[in-house]
Amino acid sequence: MKRRILSLLLALSLVLTVPALAAETGPVRTKTYSGQFSDVAAGSTFYENVAALYEYGLTVGKADGTFGPQDSVTVGQAVIFAARARSLYLTGNGETGPAAYAGDGISAAEQYLRYLKAEGVLGTELDGQLGKPATRAQVAHVLALTLPSGTLPLINDAAVTQGYASRRCITDVTEYTPYYQEILYLYRTGLSQGSGESAAFSPDATITRGALAAMLTRLVDPNLRIALDWDTGSSYPSAAGTTLASLVGSGTYIATPANRDEMEQSVRYMLASGKNTLNLQYDGLTAIRARQVMEEALAIVKTYCEQCYNTVSCTYTTDGALTLTFSAASAGENLSSYRAQAMAAAIAVHDQLWKEGIINARMTQREKARAYYTWICDNCVYDYSATDTSLSHIAYNLFINGAAVCDGYTGAYNMLLKLEGISCTALSNAEHIWTVAVLDGTQVHIDTTWGDSGNVINYDYFAMTPTQSWNVHPW
């Protein structure tokens, strides 16, 4: 069974060659800050971090005796600070590592950049940009790679996973943001806490020397790292207690349906009542008419394929009393258990996606439907060995065994959509069945089976217009 992979929620994997550390205890402060910078007094913003930066020997400030906490930072300056931090961590001195890369005619920033390149920290991505103002995203990229892989524990992993996935926190960073994984890594490791109620990172904004000092000193000093205490809304809307019967809109019982609409009313009445038998009455009933009624009722039941019924049997008497009994091929006396297990599994999927923040209250119906489409495709394989009587024709087999054919795919998907209150049904032709749903007021066709027909999920079959759907499988 394929498993869902959430790459945007994974901690950044940093693979580096790790030299021997100068000391097992890590960097130590070799100086004492006592007001060396006239613009960084006790109690001022970034005081603790700038003082630590000085005490670790990572800065001596400006020539005029200031540090300039609000001054902007160039890419080259960020590279210099990062190179010193790496050298400090590995050798105990911020200049030992970069010293080997000095050369005539090159700038200080180029010297430190060469060191980071030689260490495998950076490639050519910052070439030609050393004199430009550094964005916060660029700084995140550099700092996330500065120390050897595995050095920083992911102290905020759970908070960031929940907060980011639910879009309650770090809302200005998406998978399209440059260096977004590195940005999330800073939050996970306690190097950044963002700003405001949404813990925004402002990736495109330039960074100040004070903000850089804060991230740098948290990088080298575990005591300065921030344990996030976000209110990420641990509660979520559980679907517990939902029944298959409750997924069907109540109908009106009509004993002698005269047309398809009336038959649908009776079928819905049966399904919404949690029953699988439908008693009808037709005067002058013949075997041919009984078969017609049976086939019409089964066709309607199959539009509610989340109910796990795909066969029907019929008994009738000479006085016109007809009883239809719906079941599933190969299910036999276990059908009740299979239906219960399928419902329980769908509820578990619903609750887990909400808990993980993959589904959240801010999403549109289309976004929620796409999330479930992804889950179905990631957690099922097509059962090419299925026969006409296989359990792969019902949702149970997809949820429990991870294999299905088109009616199993569609039944499971419709079950999940209905748990979200999304109106949907199943539409079929002689060879195939798929979903028709109303998303945010627009009717669309969704084919999870064909979406899962390759090595990667094909979203061309998600939210098709009726015309697009007709072009791929007319009905």
PDB file of N, CA, C and O in Angstrom, residues 20-67:
ATOM      1  N   ALA A  20      35.817  16.700  12.871  1.00  0.00           N
ATOM      2  CA  ALA A  20      35.863  16.497  14.317  1.00  0.00           C
ATOM      3  C   ALA A  20      35.678  17.822  15.031  1.00  0.00           C
ATOM      4  O   ALA A  20      36.208  18.848  14.625  1.00  0.00           O
ATOM      5  N   LEU A  21      34.889  17.833  16.090  1.00  0.00           N
ATOM      6  CA  LEU A  21      34.659  19.063  16.842  1.00  0.00           C
ATOM      7  C   LEU A  21      35.862  19.396  17.706  1.00  0.00           C
ATOM      8  O   LEU A  21      36.563  18.512  18.204  1.00  0.00           O
ATOM      9  N   ALA A  22      36.082  20.708  17.903  1.00  0.00           N
ATOM     10  CA  ALA A  22      37.212  21.132  18.720  1.00  0.00           C
ATOM     11  C   ALA A  22      36.990  20.779  20.174  1.00  0.00           C
ATOM     12  O   ALA A  22      37.925  20.521  20.910  1.00  0.00           O
ATOM     13  N   ALA A  23      35.736  20.771  20.597  1.00  0.00           N
ATOM     14  CA  ALA A  23      35.444  20.434  21.989  1.00  0.00           C
ATOM     15  C   ALA A  23      34.079  19.794  22.061  1.00  0.00           C
ATOM     16  O   ALA A  23      33.149  20.218  21.387  1.00  0.00           O
ATOM     17  N   GLU A  24      33.935  18.753  22.856  1.00  0.00           N
ATOM     18  CA  GLU A  24      32.673  18.042  22.942  1.00  0.00           C
ATOM     19  C   GLU A  24      31.573  18.907  23.536  1.00  0.00           C
ATOM     20  O   GLU A  24      30.403  18.686  23.309  1.00  0.00           O
ATOM     21  N   THR A  25      31.955  19.906  24.295  1.00  0.00           N
ATOM     22  CA  THR A  25      30.967  20.754  24.960  1.00  0.00           C
ATOM     23  C   THR A  25      30.441  21.855  24.054  1.00  0.00           C
ATOM     24  O   THR A  25      29.516  22.560  24.423  1.00  0.00           O
ATOM     25  N   GLY A  26      30.968  22.014  22.842  1.00  0.00           N
ATOM     26  CA  GLY A  26      30.520  23.051  21.938  1.00  0.00           C
ATOM     27  C   GLY A  26      31.179  24.385  22.244  1.00  0.00           C
ATOM     28  O   GLY A  26      32.095  24.486  23.081  1.00  0.00           O
ATOM     29  N   PRO A  27      30.740  25.456  21.582  1.00  0.00           N
ATOM     30  CA  PRO A  27      31.360  26.777  21.746  1.00  0.00           C
ATOM     31  C   PRO A  27      31.266  27.288  23.186  1.00  0.00           C
ATOM     32  O   PRO A  27      30.316  26.981  23.902  1.00  0.00           O
ATOM     33  N   VAL A  28      32.250  28.074  23.561  1.00  0.00           N
ATOM     34  CA  VAL A  28      32.244  28.714  24.879  1.00  0.00           C
ATOM     35  C   VAL A  28      32.441  30.216  24.702  1.00  0.00           C
ATOM     36  O   VAL A  28      33.033  30.670  23.723  1.00  0.00           O
ATOM     37  N   ARG A  29      31.933  30.966  25.657  1.00  0.00           N
ATOM     38  CA  ARG A  29      32.093  32.423  25.628  1.00  0.00           C
ATOM     39  C   ARG A  29      33.462  32.773  26.206  1.00  0.00           C
ATOM     40  O   ARG A  29      33.773  32.392  27.338  1.00  0.00           O
ATOM     41  N   THR A  30      34.235  33.491  25.441  1.00  0.00           N
ATOM     42  CA  THR A  30      35.606  33.835  25.873  1.00  0.00           C
ATOM     43  C   THR A  30      35.741  35.294  26.284  1.00  0.00           C
ATOM     44  O   THR A  30      36.810  35.713  26.700  1.00  0.00           O
ATOM     45  N   LYS A  31      34.676  36.068  26.164  1.00  0.00           N
ATOM     46  CA  LYS A  31      34.705  37.477  26.516  1.00  0.00           C
ATOM     47  C   LYS A  31      33.524  37.796  27.429  1.00  0.00           C
ATOM     48  O   LYS A  31      32.635  36.956  27.619  1.00  0.00           O
ATOM     49  N   THR A  32      33.539  38.986  27.986  1.00  0.00           N
ATOM     50  CA  THR A  32      32.419  39.452  28.814  1.00  0.00           C
ATOM     51  C   THR A  32      31.939  40.781  28.270  1.00  0.00           C
ATOM     52  O   THR A  32      32.728  41.735  28.125  1.00  0.00           O
ATOM     53  N   TYR A  33      30.648  40.829  27.953  1.00  0.00           N
ATOM     54  CA  TYR A  33      30.097  42.075  27.433  1.00  0.00           C
ATOM     55  C   TYR A  33      29.781  43.013  28.595  1.00  0.00           C
ATOM     56  O   TYR A  33      29.085  42.642  29.540  1.00  0.00           O
ATOM     57  N   SER A  34      30.314  44.215  28.505  1.00  0.00           N
ATOM     58  CA  SER A  34      30.070  45.216  29.558  1.00  0.00           C
ATOM     59  C   SER A  34      29.790  46.567  28.929  1.00  0.00           C
ATOM     60  O   SER A  34      30.409  47.570  29.295  1.00  0.00           O
ATOM     61  N   GLY A  35      28.929  46.581  27.939  1.00  0.00           N
ATOM     62  CA  GLY A  35      28.542  47.839  27.303  1.00  0.00           C
ATOM     63  C   GLY A  35      29.498  48.304  26.240  1.00  0.00           C
ATOM     64  O   GLY A  35      29.617  49.528  26.021  1.00  0.00           O
ATOM     65  N   GLN A  36      30.191  47.391  25.564  1.00  0.00           N
ATOM     66  CA  GLN A  36      31.141  47.792  24.521  1.00  0.00           C
ATOM     67  C   GLN A  36      30.475  48.539  23.371  1.00  0.00           C
ATOM     68  O   GLN A  36      31.129  49.343  22.697  1.00  0.00           O
ATOM     69  N   PHE A  37      29.195  48.286  23.137  1.00  0.00           N
ATOM     70  CA  PHE A  37      28.502  48.970  22.052  1.00  0.00           C
ATOM     71  C   PHE A  37      27.577  50.017  22.655  1.00  0.00           C
ATOM     72  O   PHE A  37      26.684  49.709  23.460  1.00  0.00           O
ATOM     73  N   SER A  38      27.770  51.246  22.254  1.00  0.00           N
ATOM     74  CA  SER A  38      27.037  52.354  22.867  1.00  0.00           C
ATOM     75  C   SER A  38      25.544  52.318  22.573  1.00  0.00           C
ATOM     76  O   SER A  38      24.755  52.944  23.292  1.00  0.00           O
ATOM     77  N   ASP A  39      25.134  51.608  21.535  1.00  0.00           N
ATOM     78  CA  ASP A  39      23.711  51.556  21.173  1.00  0.00           C
ATOM     79  C   ASP A  39      23.043  50.260  21.620  1.00  0.00           C
ATOM     80  O   ASP A  39      21.917  49.971  21.220  1.00  0.00           O
ATOM     81  N   VAL A  40      23.741  49.472  22.460  1.00  0.00           N
ATOM     82  CA  VAL A  40      23.160  48.226  22.965  1.00  0.00           C
ATOM     83  C   VAL A  40      23.315  48.205  24.477  1.00  0.00           C
ATOM     84  O   VAL A  40      24.311  47.708  25.020  1.00  0.00           O
ATOM     85  N   ALA A  41      22.335  48.790  25.144  1.00  0.00           N
ATOM     86  CA  ALA A  41      22.363  48.842  26.602  1.00  0.00           C
ATOM     87  C   ALA A  41      21.443  47.775  27.175  1.00  0.00           C
ATOM     88  O   ALA A  41      20.567  47.243  26.495  1.00  0.00           O
ATOM     89  N   ALA A  42      21.645  47.456  28.443  1.00  0.00           N
ATOM     90  CA  ALA A  42      20.807  46.454  29.111  1.00  0.00           C
ATOM     91  C   ALA A  42      19.343  46.836  28.984  1.00  0.00           C
ATOM     92  O   ALA A  42      18.964  47.991  29.200  1.00  0.00           O
ATOM     93  N   GLY A  43      18.543  45.866  28.617  1.00  0.00           N
ATOM     94  CA  GLY A  43      17.111  46.095  28.467  1.00  0.00           C
ATOM     95  C   GLY A  43      16.686  46.479  27.066  1.00  0.00           C
ATOM     96  O   GLY A  43      15.491  46.499  26.773  1.00  0.00           O
ATOM     97  N   SER A  44      17.626  46.789  26.203  1.00  0.00           N
ATOM     98  CA  SER A  44      17.275  47.165  24.841  1.00  0.00           C
ATOM     99  C   SER A  44      16.964  45.922  24.008  1.00  0.00           C
ATOM    100  O   SER A  44      17.343  44.805  24.363  1.00  0.00           O
ATOM    101  N   THR A  45      16.273  46.136  22.903  1.00  0.00           N
ATOM    102  CA  THR A  45      15.937  45.029  22.012  1.00  0.00           C
ATOM    103  C   THR A  45      17.208  44.343  21.520  1.00  0.00           C
ATOM    104  O   THR A  45      18.166  45.007  21.146  1.00  0.00           O
ATOM    105  N   PHE A  46      17.220  43.044  21.543  1.00  0.00           N
ATOM    106  CA  PHE A  46      18.335  42.207  21.098  1.00  0.00           C
ATOM    107  C   PHE A  46      19.565  42.306  22.020  1.00  0.00           C
ATOM    108  O   PHE A  46      20.638  41.828  21.666  1.00  0.00           O
ATOM    109  N   TYR A  47      19.385  42.910  23.200  1.00  0.00           N
ATOM    110  CA  TYR A  47      20.556  43.065  24.088  1.00  0.00           C
ATOM    111  C   TYR A  47      21.205  41.713  24.390  1.00  0.00           C
ATOM    112  O   TYR A  47      22.419  41.547  24.253  1.00  0.00           O
ATOM    113  N   GLU A  48      20.388  40.753  24.808  1.00  0.00           N
ATOM    114  CA  GLU A  48      20.942  39.461  25.204  1.00  0.00           C
ATOM    115  C   GLU A  48      21.680  38.798  24.040  1.00  0.00           C
ATOM    116  O   GLU A  48      22.741  38.211  24.220  1.00  0.00           O
ATOM    117  N   ASN A  49      21.138  38.942  22.840  1.00  0.00           N
ATOM    118  CA  ASN A  49      21.731  38.284  21.685  1.00  0.00           C
ATOM    119  C   ASN A  49      22.993  38.991  21.210  1.00  0.00           C
ATOM    120  O   ASN A  49      23.993  38.341  20.872  1.00  0.00           O
ATOM    121  N   VAL A  50      22.967  40.304  21.175  1.00  0.00           N
ATOM    122  CA  VAL A  50      24.166  41.040  20.746  1.00  0.00           C
ATOM    123  C   VAL A  50      25.293  40.825  21.748  1.00  0.00           C
ATOM    124  O   VAL A  50      26.460  40.638  21.378  1.00  0.00           O
ATOM    125  N   ALA A  51      24.944  40.829  23.049  1.00  0.00           N
ATOM    126  CA  ALA A  51      25.964  40.575  24.071  1.00  0.00           C
ATOM    127  C   ALA A  51      26.570  39.186  23.873  1.00  0.00           C
ATOM    128  O   ALA A  51      27.790  39.010  23.953  1.00  0.00           O
ATOM    129  N   ALA A  52      25.741  38.204  23.599  1.00  0.00           N
ATOM    130  CA  ALA A  52      26.245  36.848  23.372  1.00  0.00           C
ATOM    131  C   ALA A  52      27.105  36.785  22.126  1.00  0.00           C
ATOM    132  O   ALA A  52      28.139  36.105  22.094  1.00  0.00           O
ATOM    133  N   LEU A  53      26.709  37.495  21.093  1.00  0.00           N
ATOM    134  CA  LEU A  53      27.488  37.518  19.851  1.00  0.00           C
ATOM    135  C   LEU A  53      28.898  38.039  20.131  1.00  0.00           C
ATOM    136  O   LEU A  53      29.898  37.501  19.623  1.00  0.00           O
ATOM    137  N   TYR A  54      28.999  39.077  20.947  1.00  0.00           N
ATOM    138  CA  TYR A  54      30.309  39.635  21.320  1.00  0.00           C
ATOM    139  C   TYR A  54      31.095  38.642  22.172  1.00  0.00           C
ATOM    140  O   TYR A  54      32.291  38.406  21.948  1.00  0.00           O
ATOM    141  N   GLU A  55      30.428  38.022  23.139  1.00  0.00           N
ATOM    142  CA  GLU A  55      31.126  37.137  24.068  1.00  0.00           C
ATOM    143  C   GLU A  55      31.617  35.854  23.398  1.00  0.00           C
ATOM    144  O   GLU A  55      32.618  35.265  23.820  1.00  0.00           O
ATOM    145  N   TYR A  56      30.942  35.427  22.341  1.00  0.00           N
ATOM    146  CA  TYR A  56      31.416  34.266  21.596  1.00  0.00           C
ATOM    147  C   TYR A  56      32.509  34.638  20.595  1.00  0.00           C
ATOM    148  O   TYR A  56      33.055  33.769  19.914  1.00  0.00           O
ATOM    149  N   GLY A  57      32.816  35.931  20.503  1.00  0.00           N
ATOM    150  CA  GLY A  57      33.866  36.367  19.584  1.00  0.00           C
ATOM    151  C   GLY A  57      33.426  36.422  18.140  1.00  0.00           C
ATOM    152  O   GLY A  57      34.260  36.373  17.231  1.00  0.00           O
ATOM    153  N   LEU A  58      32.129  36.540  17.907  1.00  0.00           N
ATOM    154  CA  LEU A  58      31.614  36.558  16.540  1.00  0.00           C
ATOM    155  C   LEU A  58      31.468  37.970  15.976  1.00  0.00           C
ATOM    156  O   LEU A  58      31.213  38.134  14.788  1.00  0.00           O
ATOM    157  N   THR A  59      31.647  38.997  16.818  1.00  0.00           N
ATOM    158  CA  THR A  59      31.604  40.371  16.338  1.00  0.00           C
ATOM    159  C   THR A  59      32.402  41.275  17.274  1.00  0.00           C
ATOM    160  O   THR A  59      32.507  41.001  18.482  1.00  0.00           O
ATOM    161  N   VAL A  60      32.945  42.333  16.689  1.00  0.00           N
ATOM    162  CA  VAL A  60      33.589  43.380  17.494  1.00  0.00           C
ATOM    163  C   VAL A  60      32.867  44.708  17.281  1.00  0.00           C
ATOM    164  O   VAL A  60      33.307  45.744  17.778  1.00  0.00           O
ATOM    165  N   GLY A  61      31.739  44.653  16.543  1.00  0.00           N
ATOM    166  CA  GLY A  61      30.969  45.853  16.298  1.00  0.00           C
ATOM    167  C   GLY A  61      31.573  46.724  15.226  1.00  0.00           C
ATOM    168  O   GLY A  61      32.463  46.313  14.478  1.00  0.00           O
ATOM    169  N   LYS A  62      31.082  47.945  15.149  1.00  0.00           N
ATOM    170  CA  LYS A  62      31.544  48.899  14.138  1.00  0.00           C
ATOM    171  C   LYS A  62      32.682  49.756  14.684  1.00  0.00           C
ATOM    172  O   LYS A  62      32.919  49.818  15.892  1.00  0.00           O
ATOM    173  N   ALA A  63      33.347  50.425  13.759  1.00  0.00           N
ATOM    174  CA  ALA A  63      34.513  51.242  14.142  1.00  0.00           C
ATOM    175  C   ALA A  63      34.131  52.391  15.063  1.00  0.00           C
ATOM    176  O   ALA A  63      34.960  52.858  15.852  1.00  0.00           O
ATOM    177  N   ASP A  64      32.881  52.837  15.006  1.00  0.00           N
ATOM    178  CA  ASP A  64      32.472  53.967  15.844  1.00  0.00           C
ATOM    179  C   ASP A  64      31.989  53.521  17.228  1.00  0.00           C
ATOM    180  O   ASP A  64      31.427  54.304  17.984  1.00  0.00           O
ATOM    181  N   GLY A  65      32.168  52.244  17.551  1.00  0.00           N
ATOM    182  CA  GLY A  65      31.783  51.762  18.869  1.00  0.00           C
ATOM    183  C   GLY A  65      30.326  51.386  18.994  1.00  0.00           C
ATOM    184  O   GLY A  65      29.839  51.172  20.106  1.00  0.00           O
ATOM    185  N   THR A  66      29.624  51.270  17.896  1.00  0.00           N
ATOM    186  CA  THR A  66      28.226  50.843  17.915  1.00  0.00           C
ATOM    187  C   THR A  66      28.106  49.461  17.267  1.00  0.00           C
ATOM    188  O   THR A  66      29.039  48.974  16.627  1.00  0.00           O
ATOM    189  N   PHE A  67      26.926  48.876  17.443  1.00  0.00           N
ATOM    190  CA  PHE A  67      26.657  47.620  16.756  1.00  0.00           C
ATOM    191  C   PHE A  67      25.680  47.820  15.602  1.00  0.00           C
ATOM    192  O   PHE A  67      25.766  47.151  14.585  1.00  0.00           O
TER     193      PHE A  67
END
